[in-house]
Structure formats: C-alpha cells, structure tokens
Coordinates of C-alpha atoms and ligand atoms in Angstrom, one line a residue:
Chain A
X25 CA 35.3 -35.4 -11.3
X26 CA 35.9 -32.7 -8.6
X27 CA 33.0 -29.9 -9.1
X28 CA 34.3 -28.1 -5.7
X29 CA 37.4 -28.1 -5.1
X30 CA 38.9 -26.2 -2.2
X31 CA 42.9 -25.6 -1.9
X32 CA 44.8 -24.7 1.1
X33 CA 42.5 -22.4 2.0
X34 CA 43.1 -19.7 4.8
X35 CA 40.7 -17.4 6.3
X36 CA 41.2 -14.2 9.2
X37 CA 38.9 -12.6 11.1
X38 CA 41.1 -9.6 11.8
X39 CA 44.1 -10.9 13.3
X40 CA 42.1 -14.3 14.1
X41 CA 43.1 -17.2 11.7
X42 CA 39.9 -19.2 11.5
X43 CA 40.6 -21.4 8.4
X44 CA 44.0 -23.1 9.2
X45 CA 45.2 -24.9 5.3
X46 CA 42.0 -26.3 4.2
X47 CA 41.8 -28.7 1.5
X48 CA 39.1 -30.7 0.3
X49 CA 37.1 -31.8 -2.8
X50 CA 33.2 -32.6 -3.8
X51 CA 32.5 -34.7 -6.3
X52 CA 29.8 -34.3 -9.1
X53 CA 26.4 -36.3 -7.8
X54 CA 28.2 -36.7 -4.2
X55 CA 26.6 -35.9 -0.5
X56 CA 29.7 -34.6 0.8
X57 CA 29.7 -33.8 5.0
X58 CA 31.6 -31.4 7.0
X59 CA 31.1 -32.0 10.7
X60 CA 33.1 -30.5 13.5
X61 CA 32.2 -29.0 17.2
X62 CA 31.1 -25.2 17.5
X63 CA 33.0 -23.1 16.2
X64 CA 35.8 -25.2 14.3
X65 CA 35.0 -23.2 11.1
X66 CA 32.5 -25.0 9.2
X67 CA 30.0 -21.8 8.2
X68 CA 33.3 -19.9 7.8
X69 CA 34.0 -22.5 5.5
X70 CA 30.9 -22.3 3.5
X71 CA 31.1 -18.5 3.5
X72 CA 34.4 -18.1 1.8
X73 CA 33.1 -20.8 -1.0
X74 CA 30.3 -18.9 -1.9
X75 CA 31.9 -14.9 -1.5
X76 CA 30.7 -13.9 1.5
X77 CA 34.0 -13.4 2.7
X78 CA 37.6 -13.4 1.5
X79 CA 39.9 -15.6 1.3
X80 CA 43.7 -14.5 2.7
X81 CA 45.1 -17.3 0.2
X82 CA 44.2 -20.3 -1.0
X83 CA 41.9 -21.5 -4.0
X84 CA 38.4 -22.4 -4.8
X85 CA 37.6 -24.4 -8.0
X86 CA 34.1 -24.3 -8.9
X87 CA 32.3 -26.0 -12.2
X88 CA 35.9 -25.3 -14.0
X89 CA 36.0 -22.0 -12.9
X90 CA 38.2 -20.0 -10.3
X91 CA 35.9 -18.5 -8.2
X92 CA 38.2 -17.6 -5.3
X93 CA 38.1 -13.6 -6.2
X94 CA 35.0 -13.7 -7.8
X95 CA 32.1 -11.5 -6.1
X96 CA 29.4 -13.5 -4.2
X97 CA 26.3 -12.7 -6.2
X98 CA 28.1 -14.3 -9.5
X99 CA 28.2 -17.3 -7.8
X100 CA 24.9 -18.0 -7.8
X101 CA 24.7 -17.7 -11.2
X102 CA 26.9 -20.4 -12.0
X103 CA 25.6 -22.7 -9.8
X104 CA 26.1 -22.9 -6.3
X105 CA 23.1 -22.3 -3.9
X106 CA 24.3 -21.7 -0.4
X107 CA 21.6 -22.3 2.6
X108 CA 22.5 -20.1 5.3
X109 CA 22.8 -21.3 9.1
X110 CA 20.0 -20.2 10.8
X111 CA 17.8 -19.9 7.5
X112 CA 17.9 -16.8 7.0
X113 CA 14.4 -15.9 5.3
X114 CA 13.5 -12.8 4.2
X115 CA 10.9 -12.5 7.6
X116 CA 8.7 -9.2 6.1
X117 CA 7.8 -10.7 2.7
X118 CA 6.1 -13.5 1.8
X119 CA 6.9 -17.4 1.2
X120 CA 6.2 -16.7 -2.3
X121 CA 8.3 -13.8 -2.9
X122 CA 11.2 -15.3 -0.9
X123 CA 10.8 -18.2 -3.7
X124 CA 11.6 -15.7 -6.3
X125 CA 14.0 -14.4 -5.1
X126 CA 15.8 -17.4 -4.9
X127 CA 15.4 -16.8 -8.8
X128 CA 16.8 -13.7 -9.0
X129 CA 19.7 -14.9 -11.5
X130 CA 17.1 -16.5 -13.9
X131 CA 15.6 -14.9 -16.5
X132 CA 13.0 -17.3 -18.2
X133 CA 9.6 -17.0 -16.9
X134 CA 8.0 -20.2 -18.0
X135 CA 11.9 -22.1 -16.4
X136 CA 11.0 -20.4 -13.2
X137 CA 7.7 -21.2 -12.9
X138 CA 8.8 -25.0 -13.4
X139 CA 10.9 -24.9 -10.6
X140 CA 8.3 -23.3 -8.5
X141 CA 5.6 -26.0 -8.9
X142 CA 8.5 -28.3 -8.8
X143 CA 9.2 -27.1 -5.4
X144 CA 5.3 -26.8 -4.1
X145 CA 5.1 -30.2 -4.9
X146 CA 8.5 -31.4 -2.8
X147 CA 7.7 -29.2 0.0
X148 CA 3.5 -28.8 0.1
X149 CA 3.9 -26.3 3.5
X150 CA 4.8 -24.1 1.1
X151 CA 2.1 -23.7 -1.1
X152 CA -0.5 -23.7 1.6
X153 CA 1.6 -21.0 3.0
X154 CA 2.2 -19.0 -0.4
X155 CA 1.1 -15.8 1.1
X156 CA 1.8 -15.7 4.4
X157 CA 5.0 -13.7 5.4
X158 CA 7.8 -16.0 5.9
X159 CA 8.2 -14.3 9.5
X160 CA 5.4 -16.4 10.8
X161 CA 6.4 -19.3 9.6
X162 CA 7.6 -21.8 12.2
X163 CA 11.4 -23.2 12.4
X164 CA 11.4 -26.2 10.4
X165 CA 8.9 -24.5 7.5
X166 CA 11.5 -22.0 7.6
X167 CA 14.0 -24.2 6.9
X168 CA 12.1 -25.8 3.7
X169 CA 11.3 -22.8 2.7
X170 CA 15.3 -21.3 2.8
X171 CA 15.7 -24.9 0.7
X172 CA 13.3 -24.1 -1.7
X173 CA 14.5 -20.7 -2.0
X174 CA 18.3 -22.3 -2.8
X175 CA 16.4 -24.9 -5.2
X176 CA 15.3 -21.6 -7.2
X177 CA 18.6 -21.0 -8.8
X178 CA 18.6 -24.6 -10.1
X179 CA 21.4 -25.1 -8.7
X180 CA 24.5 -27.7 -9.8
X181 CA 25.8 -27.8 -5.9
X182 CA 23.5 -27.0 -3.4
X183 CA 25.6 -26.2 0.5
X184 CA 23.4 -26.4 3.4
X185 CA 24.9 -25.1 6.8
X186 CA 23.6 -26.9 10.1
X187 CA 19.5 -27.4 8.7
X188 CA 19.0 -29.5 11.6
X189 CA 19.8 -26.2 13.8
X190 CA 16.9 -26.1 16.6
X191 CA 14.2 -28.1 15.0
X192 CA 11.9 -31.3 16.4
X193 CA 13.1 -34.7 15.7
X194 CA 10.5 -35.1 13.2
X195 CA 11.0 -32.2 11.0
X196 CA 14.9 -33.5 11.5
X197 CA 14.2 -36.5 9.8
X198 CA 11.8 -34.7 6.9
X199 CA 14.6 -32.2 6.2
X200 CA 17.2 -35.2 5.7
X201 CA 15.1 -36.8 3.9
X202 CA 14.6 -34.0 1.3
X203 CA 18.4 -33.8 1.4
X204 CA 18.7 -37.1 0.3
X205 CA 15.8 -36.5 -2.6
X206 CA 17.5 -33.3 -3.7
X207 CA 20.9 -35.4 -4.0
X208 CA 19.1 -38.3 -5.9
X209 CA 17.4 -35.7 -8.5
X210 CA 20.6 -34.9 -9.9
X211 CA 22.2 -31.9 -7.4
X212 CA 25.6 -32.1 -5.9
X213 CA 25.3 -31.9 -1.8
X214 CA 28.0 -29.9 0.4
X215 CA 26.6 -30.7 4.1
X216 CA 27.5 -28.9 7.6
X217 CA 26.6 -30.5 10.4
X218 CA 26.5 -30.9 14.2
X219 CA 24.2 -33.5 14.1
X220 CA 26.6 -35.9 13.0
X221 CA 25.4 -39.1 13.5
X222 CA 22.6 -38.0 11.3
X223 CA 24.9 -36.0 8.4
X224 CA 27.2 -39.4 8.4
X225 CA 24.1 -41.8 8.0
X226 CA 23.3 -40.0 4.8
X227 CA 26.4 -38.8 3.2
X228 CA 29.2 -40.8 0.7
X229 CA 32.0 -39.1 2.2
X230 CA 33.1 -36.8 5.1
X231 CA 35.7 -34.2 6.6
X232 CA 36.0 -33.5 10.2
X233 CA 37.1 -29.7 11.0
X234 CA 38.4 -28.7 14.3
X235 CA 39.8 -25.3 15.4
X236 CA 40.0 -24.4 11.4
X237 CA 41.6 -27.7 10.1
X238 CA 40.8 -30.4 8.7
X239 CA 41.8 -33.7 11.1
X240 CA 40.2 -36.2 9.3
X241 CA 38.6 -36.8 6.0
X242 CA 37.3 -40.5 4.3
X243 CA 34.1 -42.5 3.4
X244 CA 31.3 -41.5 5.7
X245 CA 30.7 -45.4 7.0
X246 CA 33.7 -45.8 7.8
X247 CA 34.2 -42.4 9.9
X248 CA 30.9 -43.6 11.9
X249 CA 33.2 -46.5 12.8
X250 CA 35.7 -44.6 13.8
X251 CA 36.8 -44.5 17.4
X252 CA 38.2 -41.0 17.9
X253 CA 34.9 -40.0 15.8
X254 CA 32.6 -42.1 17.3
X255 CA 34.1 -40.1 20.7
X256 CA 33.7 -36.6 20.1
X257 CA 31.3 -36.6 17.6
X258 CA 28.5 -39.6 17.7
X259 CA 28.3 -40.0 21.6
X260 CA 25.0 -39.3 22.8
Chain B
X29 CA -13.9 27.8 8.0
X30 CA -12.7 28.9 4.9
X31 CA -9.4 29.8 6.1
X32 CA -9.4 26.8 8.0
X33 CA -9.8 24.8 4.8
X34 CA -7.3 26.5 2.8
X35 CA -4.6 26.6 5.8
X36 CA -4.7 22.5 6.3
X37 CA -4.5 22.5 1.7
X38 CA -1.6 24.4 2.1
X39 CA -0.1 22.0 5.3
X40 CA -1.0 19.1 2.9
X41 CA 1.4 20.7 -0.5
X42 CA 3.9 21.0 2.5
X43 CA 3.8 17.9 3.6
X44 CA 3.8 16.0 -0.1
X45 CA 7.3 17.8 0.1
X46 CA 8.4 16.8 3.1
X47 CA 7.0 13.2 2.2
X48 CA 8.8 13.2 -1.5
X49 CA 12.1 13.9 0.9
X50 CA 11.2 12.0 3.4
X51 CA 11.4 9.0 0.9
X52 CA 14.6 9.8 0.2
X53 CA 15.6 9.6 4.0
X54 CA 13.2 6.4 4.7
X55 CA 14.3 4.4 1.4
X56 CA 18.1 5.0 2.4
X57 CA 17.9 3.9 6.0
X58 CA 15.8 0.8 5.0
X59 CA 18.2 -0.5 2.7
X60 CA 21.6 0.9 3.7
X61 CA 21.0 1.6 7.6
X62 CA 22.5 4.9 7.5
X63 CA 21.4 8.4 8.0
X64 CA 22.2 10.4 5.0
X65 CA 22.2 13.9 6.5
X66 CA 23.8 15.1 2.8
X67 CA 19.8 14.7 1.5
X68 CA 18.6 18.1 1.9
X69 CA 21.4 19.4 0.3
X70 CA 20.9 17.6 -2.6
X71 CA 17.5 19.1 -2.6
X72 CA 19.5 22.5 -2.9
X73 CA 21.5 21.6 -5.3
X74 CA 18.5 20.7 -7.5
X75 CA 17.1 23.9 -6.7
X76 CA 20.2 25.4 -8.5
X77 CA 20.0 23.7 -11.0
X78 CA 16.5 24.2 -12.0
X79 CA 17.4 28.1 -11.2
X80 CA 20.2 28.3 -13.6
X81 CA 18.5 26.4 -16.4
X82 CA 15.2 28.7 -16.5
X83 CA 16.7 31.5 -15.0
X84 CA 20.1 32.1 -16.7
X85 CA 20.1 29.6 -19.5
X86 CA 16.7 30.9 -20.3
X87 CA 15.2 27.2 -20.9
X88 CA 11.7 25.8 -19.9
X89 CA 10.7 24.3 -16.8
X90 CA 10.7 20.5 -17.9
X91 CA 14.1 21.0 -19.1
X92 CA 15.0 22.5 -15.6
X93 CA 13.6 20.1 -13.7
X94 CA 15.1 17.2 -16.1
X95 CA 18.7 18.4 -15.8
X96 CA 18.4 19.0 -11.8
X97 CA 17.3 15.2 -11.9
X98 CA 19.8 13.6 -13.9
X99 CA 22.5 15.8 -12.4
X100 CA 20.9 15.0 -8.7
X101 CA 20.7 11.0 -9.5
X102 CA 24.4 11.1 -11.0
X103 CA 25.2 13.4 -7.6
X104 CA 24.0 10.6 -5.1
X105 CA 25.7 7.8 -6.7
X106 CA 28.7 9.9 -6.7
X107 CA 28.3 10.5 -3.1
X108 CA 27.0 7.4 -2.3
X109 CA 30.3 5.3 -3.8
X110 CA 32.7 8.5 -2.8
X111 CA 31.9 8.4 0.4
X112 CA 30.0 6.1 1.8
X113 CA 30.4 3.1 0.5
X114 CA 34.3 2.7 1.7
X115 CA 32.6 3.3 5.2
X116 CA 30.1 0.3 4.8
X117 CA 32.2 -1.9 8.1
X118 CA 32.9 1.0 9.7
X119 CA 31.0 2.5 13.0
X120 CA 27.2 4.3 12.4
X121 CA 28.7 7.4 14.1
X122 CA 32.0 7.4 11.3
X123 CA 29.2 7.3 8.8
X124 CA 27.1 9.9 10.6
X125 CA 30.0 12.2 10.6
X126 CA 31.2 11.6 6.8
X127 CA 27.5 12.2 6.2
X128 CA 27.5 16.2 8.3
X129 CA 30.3 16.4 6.2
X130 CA 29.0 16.1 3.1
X131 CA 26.8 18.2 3.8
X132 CA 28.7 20.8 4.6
X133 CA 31.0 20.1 1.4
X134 CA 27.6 20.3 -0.8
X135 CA 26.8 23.7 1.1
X136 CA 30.0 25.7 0.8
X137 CA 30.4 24.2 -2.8
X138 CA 27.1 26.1 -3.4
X139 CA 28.6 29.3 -1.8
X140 CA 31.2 29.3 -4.1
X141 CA 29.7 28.7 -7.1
X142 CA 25.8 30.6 -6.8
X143 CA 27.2 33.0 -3.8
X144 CA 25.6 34.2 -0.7
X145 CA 22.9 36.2 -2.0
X146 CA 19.2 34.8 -1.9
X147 CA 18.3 34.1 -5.7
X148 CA 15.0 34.5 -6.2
X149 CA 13.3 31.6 -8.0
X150 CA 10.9 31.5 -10.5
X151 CA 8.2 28.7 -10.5
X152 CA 8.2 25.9 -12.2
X153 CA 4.9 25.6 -12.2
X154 CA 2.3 26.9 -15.3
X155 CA -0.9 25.8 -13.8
X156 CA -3.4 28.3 -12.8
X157 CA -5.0 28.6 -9.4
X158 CA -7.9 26.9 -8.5
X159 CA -10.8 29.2 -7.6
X160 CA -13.3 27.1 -5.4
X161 CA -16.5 28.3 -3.3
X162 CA -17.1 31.8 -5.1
X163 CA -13.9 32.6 -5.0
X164 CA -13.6 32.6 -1.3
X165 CA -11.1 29.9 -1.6
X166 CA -7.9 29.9 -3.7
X167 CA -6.0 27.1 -4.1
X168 CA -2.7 27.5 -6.0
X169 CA -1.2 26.0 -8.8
X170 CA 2.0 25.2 -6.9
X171 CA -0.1 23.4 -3.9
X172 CA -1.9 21.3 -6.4
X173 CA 1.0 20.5 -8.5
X174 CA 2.6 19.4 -5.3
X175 CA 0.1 16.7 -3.9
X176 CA -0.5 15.3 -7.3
X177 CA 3.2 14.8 -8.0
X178 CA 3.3 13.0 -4.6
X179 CA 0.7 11.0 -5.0
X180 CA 2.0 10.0 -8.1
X181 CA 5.8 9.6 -6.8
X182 CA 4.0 7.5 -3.8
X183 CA 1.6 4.8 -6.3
X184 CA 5.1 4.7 -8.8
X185 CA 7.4 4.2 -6.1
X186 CA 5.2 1.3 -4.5
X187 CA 4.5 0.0 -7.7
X188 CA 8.3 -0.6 -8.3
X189 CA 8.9 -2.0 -5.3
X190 CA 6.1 -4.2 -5.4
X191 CA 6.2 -5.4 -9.4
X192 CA 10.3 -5.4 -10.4
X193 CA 13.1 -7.1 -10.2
X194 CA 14.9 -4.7 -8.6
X195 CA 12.6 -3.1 -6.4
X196 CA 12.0 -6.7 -4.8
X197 CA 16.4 -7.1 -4.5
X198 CA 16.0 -3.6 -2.2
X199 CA 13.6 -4.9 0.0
X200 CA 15.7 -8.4 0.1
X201 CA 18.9 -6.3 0.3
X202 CA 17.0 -4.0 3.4
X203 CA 16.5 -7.3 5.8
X204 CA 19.5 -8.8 4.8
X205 CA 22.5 -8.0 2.9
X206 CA 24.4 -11.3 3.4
X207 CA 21.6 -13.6 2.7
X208 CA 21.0 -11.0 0.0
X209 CA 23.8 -11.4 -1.9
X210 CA 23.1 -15.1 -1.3
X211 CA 20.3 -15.0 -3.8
X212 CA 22.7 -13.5 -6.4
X213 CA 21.3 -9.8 -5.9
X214 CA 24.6 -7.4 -6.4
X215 CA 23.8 -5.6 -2.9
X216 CA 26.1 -2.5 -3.6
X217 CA 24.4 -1.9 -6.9
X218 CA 21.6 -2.1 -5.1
X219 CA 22.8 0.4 -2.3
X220 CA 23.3 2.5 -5.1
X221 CA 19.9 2.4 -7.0
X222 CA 18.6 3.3 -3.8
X223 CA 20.6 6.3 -3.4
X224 CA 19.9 7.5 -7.3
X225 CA 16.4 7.3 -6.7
X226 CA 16.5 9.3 -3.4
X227 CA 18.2 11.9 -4.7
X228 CA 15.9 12.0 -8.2
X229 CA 13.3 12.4 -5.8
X230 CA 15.5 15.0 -4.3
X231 CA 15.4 17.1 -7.1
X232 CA 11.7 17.1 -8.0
X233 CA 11.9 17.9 -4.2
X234 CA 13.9 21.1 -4.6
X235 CA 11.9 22.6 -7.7
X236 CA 8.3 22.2 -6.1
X237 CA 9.7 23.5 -2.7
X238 CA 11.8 26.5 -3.6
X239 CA 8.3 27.3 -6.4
X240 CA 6.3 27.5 -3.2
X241 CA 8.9 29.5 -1.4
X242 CA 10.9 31.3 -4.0
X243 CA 14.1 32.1 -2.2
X244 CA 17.0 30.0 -3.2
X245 CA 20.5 29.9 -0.9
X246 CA 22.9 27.4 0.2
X247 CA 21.2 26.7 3.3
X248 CA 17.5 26.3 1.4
X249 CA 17.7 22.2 2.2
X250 CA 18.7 22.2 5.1
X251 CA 15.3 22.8 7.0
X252 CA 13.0 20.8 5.1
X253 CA 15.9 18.3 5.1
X254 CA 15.4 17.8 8.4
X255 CA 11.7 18.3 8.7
X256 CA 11.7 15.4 6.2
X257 CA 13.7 13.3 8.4
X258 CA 11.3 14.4 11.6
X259 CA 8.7 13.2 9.2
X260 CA 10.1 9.7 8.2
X261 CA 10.9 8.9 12.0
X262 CA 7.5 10.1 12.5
X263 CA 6.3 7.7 10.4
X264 CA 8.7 4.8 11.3
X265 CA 11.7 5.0 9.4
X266 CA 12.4 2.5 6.6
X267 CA 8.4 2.8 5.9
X268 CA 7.4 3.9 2.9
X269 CA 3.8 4.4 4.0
X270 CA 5.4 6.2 6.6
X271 CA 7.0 8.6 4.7
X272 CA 3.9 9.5 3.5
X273 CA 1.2 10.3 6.3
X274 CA 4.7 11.1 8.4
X275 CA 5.4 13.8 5.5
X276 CA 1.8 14.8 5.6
X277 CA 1.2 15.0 9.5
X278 CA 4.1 17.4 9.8
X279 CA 2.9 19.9 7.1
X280 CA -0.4 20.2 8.5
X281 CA 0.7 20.3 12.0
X282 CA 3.6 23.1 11.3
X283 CA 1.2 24.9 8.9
X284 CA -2.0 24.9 11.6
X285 CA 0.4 26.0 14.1
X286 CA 1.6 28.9 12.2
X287 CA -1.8 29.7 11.6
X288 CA -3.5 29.0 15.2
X289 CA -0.8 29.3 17.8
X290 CA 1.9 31.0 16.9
X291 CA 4.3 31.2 14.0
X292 CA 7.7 31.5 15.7
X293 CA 6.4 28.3 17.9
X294 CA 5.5 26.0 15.0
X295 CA 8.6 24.1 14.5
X296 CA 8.6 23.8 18.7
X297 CA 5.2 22.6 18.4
X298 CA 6.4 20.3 15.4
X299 CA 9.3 18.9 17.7
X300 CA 6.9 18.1 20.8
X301 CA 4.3 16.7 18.4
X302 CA 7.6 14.0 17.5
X303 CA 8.6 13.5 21.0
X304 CA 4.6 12.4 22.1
X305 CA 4.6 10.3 19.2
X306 CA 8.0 8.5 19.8
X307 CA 7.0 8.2 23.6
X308 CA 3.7 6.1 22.5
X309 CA 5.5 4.2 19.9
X310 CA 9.3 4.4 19.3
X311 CA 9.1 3.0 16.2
X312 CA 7.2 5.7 14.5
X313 CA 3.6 5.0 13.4
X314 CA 3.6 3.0 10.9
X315 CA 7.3 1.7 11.9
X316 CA 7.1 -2.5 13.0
X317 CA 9.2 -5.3 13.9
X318 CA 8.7 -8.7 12.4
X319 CA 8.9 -11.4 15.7
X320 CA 10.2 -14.3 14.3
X321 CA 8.2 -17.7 15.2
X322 CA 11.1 -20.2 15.9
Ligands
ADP29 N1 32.3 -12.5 12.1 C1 33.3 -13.0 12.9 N2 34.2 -12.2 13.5 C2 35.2 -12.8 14.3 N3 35.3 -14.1 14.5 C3 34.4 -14.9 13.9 C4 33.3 -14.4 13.1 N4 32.6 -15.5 12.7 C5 33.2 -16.6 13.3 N5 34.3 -16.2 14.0 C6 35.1 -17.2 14.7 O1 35.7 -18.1 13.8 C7 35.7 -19.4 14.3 C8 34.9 -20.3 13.4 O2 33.5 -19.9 13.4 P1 32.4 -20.6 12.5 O3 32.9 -20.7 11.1 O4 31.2 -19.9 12.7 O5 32.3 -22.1 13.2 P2 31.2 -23.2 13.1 O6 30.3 -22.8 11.9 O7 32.0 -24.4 12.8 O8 30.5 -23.2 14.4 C9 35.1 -19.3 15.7 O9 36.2 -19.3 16.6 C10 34.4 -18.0 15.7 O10 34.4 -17.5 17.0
MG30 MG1 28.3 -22.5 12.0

C-alpha cells in the first residue's frame, strides 16, 4: 500500500514552472530513490511534500490523509521527517538540543528519551558530542546529527535530500549504511540523490527527474542496467 | 565621590530601561529579522494606559501596570499579524517603512485620543527611598524598583528561553525558519510570541520610565525607543546578554555625560560612543557569528 502518494503535481517559482506533472508513489517499508542532475527539481520536490512550499495543483496523499494544503509544521506530526539538503542544523545550540527539537511534536517524556538513547546508540558521535554546539561539528556528524534530529519525531516516512552532499567516501558509505538500518527498523525511506550509483545500490525502486519531470521510473536494479541511465547518471 | 556614586546608580535604573526595551528590539530582530521601529511607541502607549488607569479611573498601580500589559501584548500581536506579517517575502526596506509607519499611526492615534498636552504622571512606584552613607546618598525608590525588575525580567527571560518548549522553538525559529518549521515548530506563532512578549516588556517599560520622568506625551517613546535600539546594536543585536550590558553601558554613559561634560552633548557623546564601538566590532559586543566546520 501507497503511504506517499504524489499526483500530477506542479510547482512555480514565480513565473518559473519547476515541477512539470509529477506523479509518483512510496510504498510502506520501501527505499524509494529520486535521482536527477542539478537542478531538475528533486529538493523542490521534497519541499512541496512536506509544506515548505505550495503546490500550484496537484495532490499529495500522505498516511490516508490529504496533506497537499495542510501547513508544514503539521506534517511532522503525522509522520513525515524531512532531512534538509545541506543539513541544516541549528549551528548556535547544541547536538543535544537540536535532538530535541527534532521532538518538538512529542509530548511523552519517558517516549522521547527512548528515542534519544535509541539514537546515541545508532550514531555514538553524537553522544560524545552531546554538548558541543552543532556549529563545530564537522560535515558528515552534521549530517547524523540532522538524521537523528528527523529520527526524533518517530517518524513513519523519513525523506532525506542529497546526505551524501560534500562528505568523504567513508562517512558516504556510514551514512548509507544507517539509511539502510533506518529502512530495516521499520521506517519508510524517500531518497534524493546525485550520487546515484550509490542511492540505486540501496534502493527497491527509483524515479529519474529532469527539468521538473519525471522521465523514468521502475525497480532500482533494473534502472542501474539501464543504458540511457547508466549514461547520464552512473558514468564516472 | 558621593555624587559620583549616585550619578553612575541613576545611569544604571536608566539603562535597566533601556535594556527591558532593548529586549524588545533584540528578541524581534533575532527571531523575525526585522527592525520594529513601532517599539517605543508601544512603550507610550503603555504609559497611557497605566496613566488613565491610576490617574482617571482612580485604580492602583498593579492594576495599571496589568492592563498596560495585557493591552500592550494584545497590541503587538495585532500589529505584528496586521502589518507585518503579510510583509514577511517582501524587501527589509518595505518592512522598515511599514514599521515608521506604524509608528507614526500609534503616535497620532495617541494625539487624538490623550491630546497634545504633557500629562503628568504619577509613579507607580510605593517604595521608599534608600538613604545610604548618613544620608549623604539617596537612592530612590523608582531607581531601585528599576534594576530589580530588570534583573528579574533578564534571569525570567533566560530561563524561558533556556528551560521551555517554546522558548527553545524561538531560538530554532531565529537561525532557521524553514528547517524550523521542519521540526514541526509553527514559526508564525512563534513570530508572534515573540512580538507579545516584546511588547509586555514594553509596557513594564513605559510605567518604570515615564515614574522616573513623569511627563507623558505622544512622542514620550520615541527617544528611549531609540536609545534602546542604540543599546541592543551596542550589544550585538539578536543578543540577549547584549541587551543587557548594551542597555546598561548607554545609561551610565548618557547619564555620566550629563553630569561630567555637558548635558546638551550627552546623546552626541552617546552616538560616538556607538560609532567607536561598531568600528572595533561591527557586530556589537557581545554580537557573534557561528563559522560553520564543513
Ligand atoms: N527559491 C527558488 N527560487 C527560484 N527558483 C528556484 C528556487 N529554488 C529552486 N529553483 C529552481 O527550480 C529548479 C529546481 O531546483 P531544485 O529543486 O533545487 O533542484 P535539485 O534539488 O534537483 O537540484 C531549478 O531550476 C532551480 O534553479
Ligand atoms: Mg537539491
């Protein structure tokens, strides 16, 4: 069963149509990947799902609900972290406090403190770092730490946009890996990627966006077989 | 040395008043990056208030000074949602301008209501002067009411920003409204929180200032409105801290000026004092930027 489900989705910047007809679906339990060049729309994408911008038409299905008019900050609440491109932490205050804000729409103490050891025990940087401002954090702790803040809101779909963005090949691989562990402990993945090679090896299914439409969609091993994919997207 | 003493007391009630405005100023900017140049006039309008309560109405001072709050929070969520909020995509200098309006709209709605003539105020405050060294130093009820309600505005205020819920949204909402909104926070309820705690402070503001210098007109918030915001920029803007030894500095200074130098010179000296500081460090004393570590 569909628990995202976007329908002919369009999107302006002013005048500038940026999402052309989009249409596409996650499933419940799914890694789902969007890949595409710069600029073909995929944060765009991800912004309209979770309110940070409007939709011109079109229709979003979230968890049953309609959420295409709904205001971003509900969202959250029912279940749909977003990680932001380029992380995105709050830099002045400090790991921990950036942990509870990812919170912010949970009320139980003792639940939140679950999730929070929970989430020192999948990402251990943290902890050390508890107390340290998140500004000073380096680019891939920054990224766990903008995941763990998303895993806060115990999320049902968790959407990541480009958390390979500027980091080593090592931390690369750990961050994929925790995608994949995320996935497996029960949280529905929506996945934006340049780093396709890597976002295919990982994901059921994918959808390739260029200049705001979709131009190809289908299982993700097949797609890395692809030869129009395998040519704009996988060659090295 | 006596007069020294009680010259820099008096700079210090000042400047708790220009800090518990300068709050109002610092807060706003932090979280909404916008000058609200309609602040000191709130402070006037809580002044009113407070006047016509004890004055005409003939109730206490608490009653006063609860009213002017209640109506100055309800006030700056009114202007806040009114005005400013359908202007939060558009230019700084649109906002800037809505915001001189405003303040102009708050003054001459004060000139029709209350009239040109100065009214002159009666304290709010009931404690008695403090006589210290035989008598040889007086220190007056206003003054000490005055620091102790800042200090006690300053410890609550970073207590709730610190401790809550929704004091840790405004600083979320102050480095970033998307990612903000991200974490559920409602960022325009949060815009206006900020703005209904300004102007509560606003009010408080008005009744301690216009008890310490008891002439009340439409253009009474004005000055201190933007002594206070001298004093926040003083202290780097969007600091809280700042707001305080900002307010502070600027009392002391304009008050040991009047004293030392020369009393029509003390705002120039004020000024100059603000331009030095900003030369050393644009970003106010206390006023700092994060580098991020990529
Ligand atoms: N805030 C904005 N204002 C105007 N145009 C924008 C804005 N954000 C993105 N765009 C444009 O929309 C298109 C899609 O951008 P984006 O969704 O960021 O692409 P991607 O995430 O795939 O790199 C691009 O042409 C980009 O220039
Ligand atoms: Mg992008």
């Amino acid at each position: 069963m569909a628990i995202l489900e976007v329908k002919n989705l369009e999107v302006y910047y002013g005048v500038i149509k940026a999402l052309k007809d989009i249409s596409f679906e996650v499933k419940e339990g799914e890694i789902v990947a969007l890949i595409g060049a710069n600029g073909a729309g995929k944060t765009t994408t991800l912004h309209t799902i979770t309110g940070l911008i409007k939709a011109a038409s079109g229709n979003i299905q979230f968890d049953g609900h309609d959420i295409t008019k709904i205001r971003g900050d509900k969202i959250v609440g029912m279940g749909m972290a977003h990680v932001p491109e380029g992380r995105r932490v709050f830099a002045a205050l400090s790991v921990y406090e950036n942990l509870k804000l990812g919170a912010y729409t949970r009320r139980d103490k003792n639940e939140i403190e679950e999730t929070l050891q929970m989430i020192y025990k999948r990402f251990p940087r943290l902890l050390e770092r508890k107390n340290q401002p998140a500004g000073t954090l380096s680019g891939g702790e920054q990224q766990m730490l903008a995941m763990g803040r998303a895993l806060m809101s115990h999320p049902k779909v968790i959407v990541l946009d480009e958390p390979s963005m500027g980091l080593s090949p090592i931390y690369v691989n750990e961050i994929f890996d925790i995608i994949q562990e995320i996935n497996k402990s029960g949280t529905t993945v929506l996945l934006v990627e340049q780093n396709a090679k890597k976002a295919l090896s990982i994901a059921n299914r994918a959808y390739v966006l260029e200049t705001g439409s979709i131009v190809l969609s289908g299982d993700a091993k097949e797609l890395m077989n692809d030869d129009s994919v395998k040519k704009a997207y996988l060659s090295e | 040395m006596m007069s020294f003493i009680s010259y820099f007391i008096n700079g210090l009630s000042l400047g708790s008043v220009y800090a518990i405005i300068a709050l109002g100023y610092t807060m706003v900017y932090g979280i909404a990056k916008m000058l609200n140049f309609a602040h000191g006039d709130v402070i006037m309008i809580g002044g009113y208030v407070v006047f016509t309560v004890v004055s005409t109405m003939g109730l206490g001072p608490v009653a006063g000074i609860l009213l002017a709050v209640i109506l100055c929070t309800v006030l700056g969520v009114v202007i806040e949602g009114v005005a400013y909020r359908p202007l939060r995509m558009a230019s700084p200098l649109a906002v800037l301008i809505t915001a001189i309006g405003v303040s102009y709209l708050l003054q001459n709605i004060a000139l029709l209501v209350f009239g040109s003539n100065p009214k002159s105020f009666t304290s709010v405050v009931t404690v008695p002067a403090l006589k210290l060294a035989d008598g040889k130093l007086t220190i007056s009820g206003e003054t000490i009411v005055t620091i102790i309600s800042c200090v006690v505005i300053m410890i609550g205020l970073t207590t709730f920003i610190k401790k809550t819920r929704a004091g840790q949204a405004m600083l979320a909402v102050s480095e970033d409204k998307g990612a903000a909104q991200l974490m559920g926070i409602n960022v325009d309820g949060t815009i206006a929180l900020t703005f209904a705690i300004g102007s509560a402070l606003a009010a408080i503001a008005g009744a301690l200032l216009c008890s310490a210098y008891p002439t009340l007109t439409p253009y009474t918030g004005s000055m201190p409105g933007i002594k206070a915001f001298v004093a926040a920029v003083f202290g780097g803007i969007g600091s809280i801290p700042g707001a305080l030894i900002g307010g502070l500095l600027l009392g002391v200074i304009e008050n040991l000026s009047k004293a030392y130098i020369s009393s029509q010179l003390s705002d120039a000296i004020v000024f100059a004092v603000l331009i030095v500081v900003l030369l050393v460090k644009p970003t106010g004393i206390l006023g700092k930027k994060i580098n991020e570590k990529v």
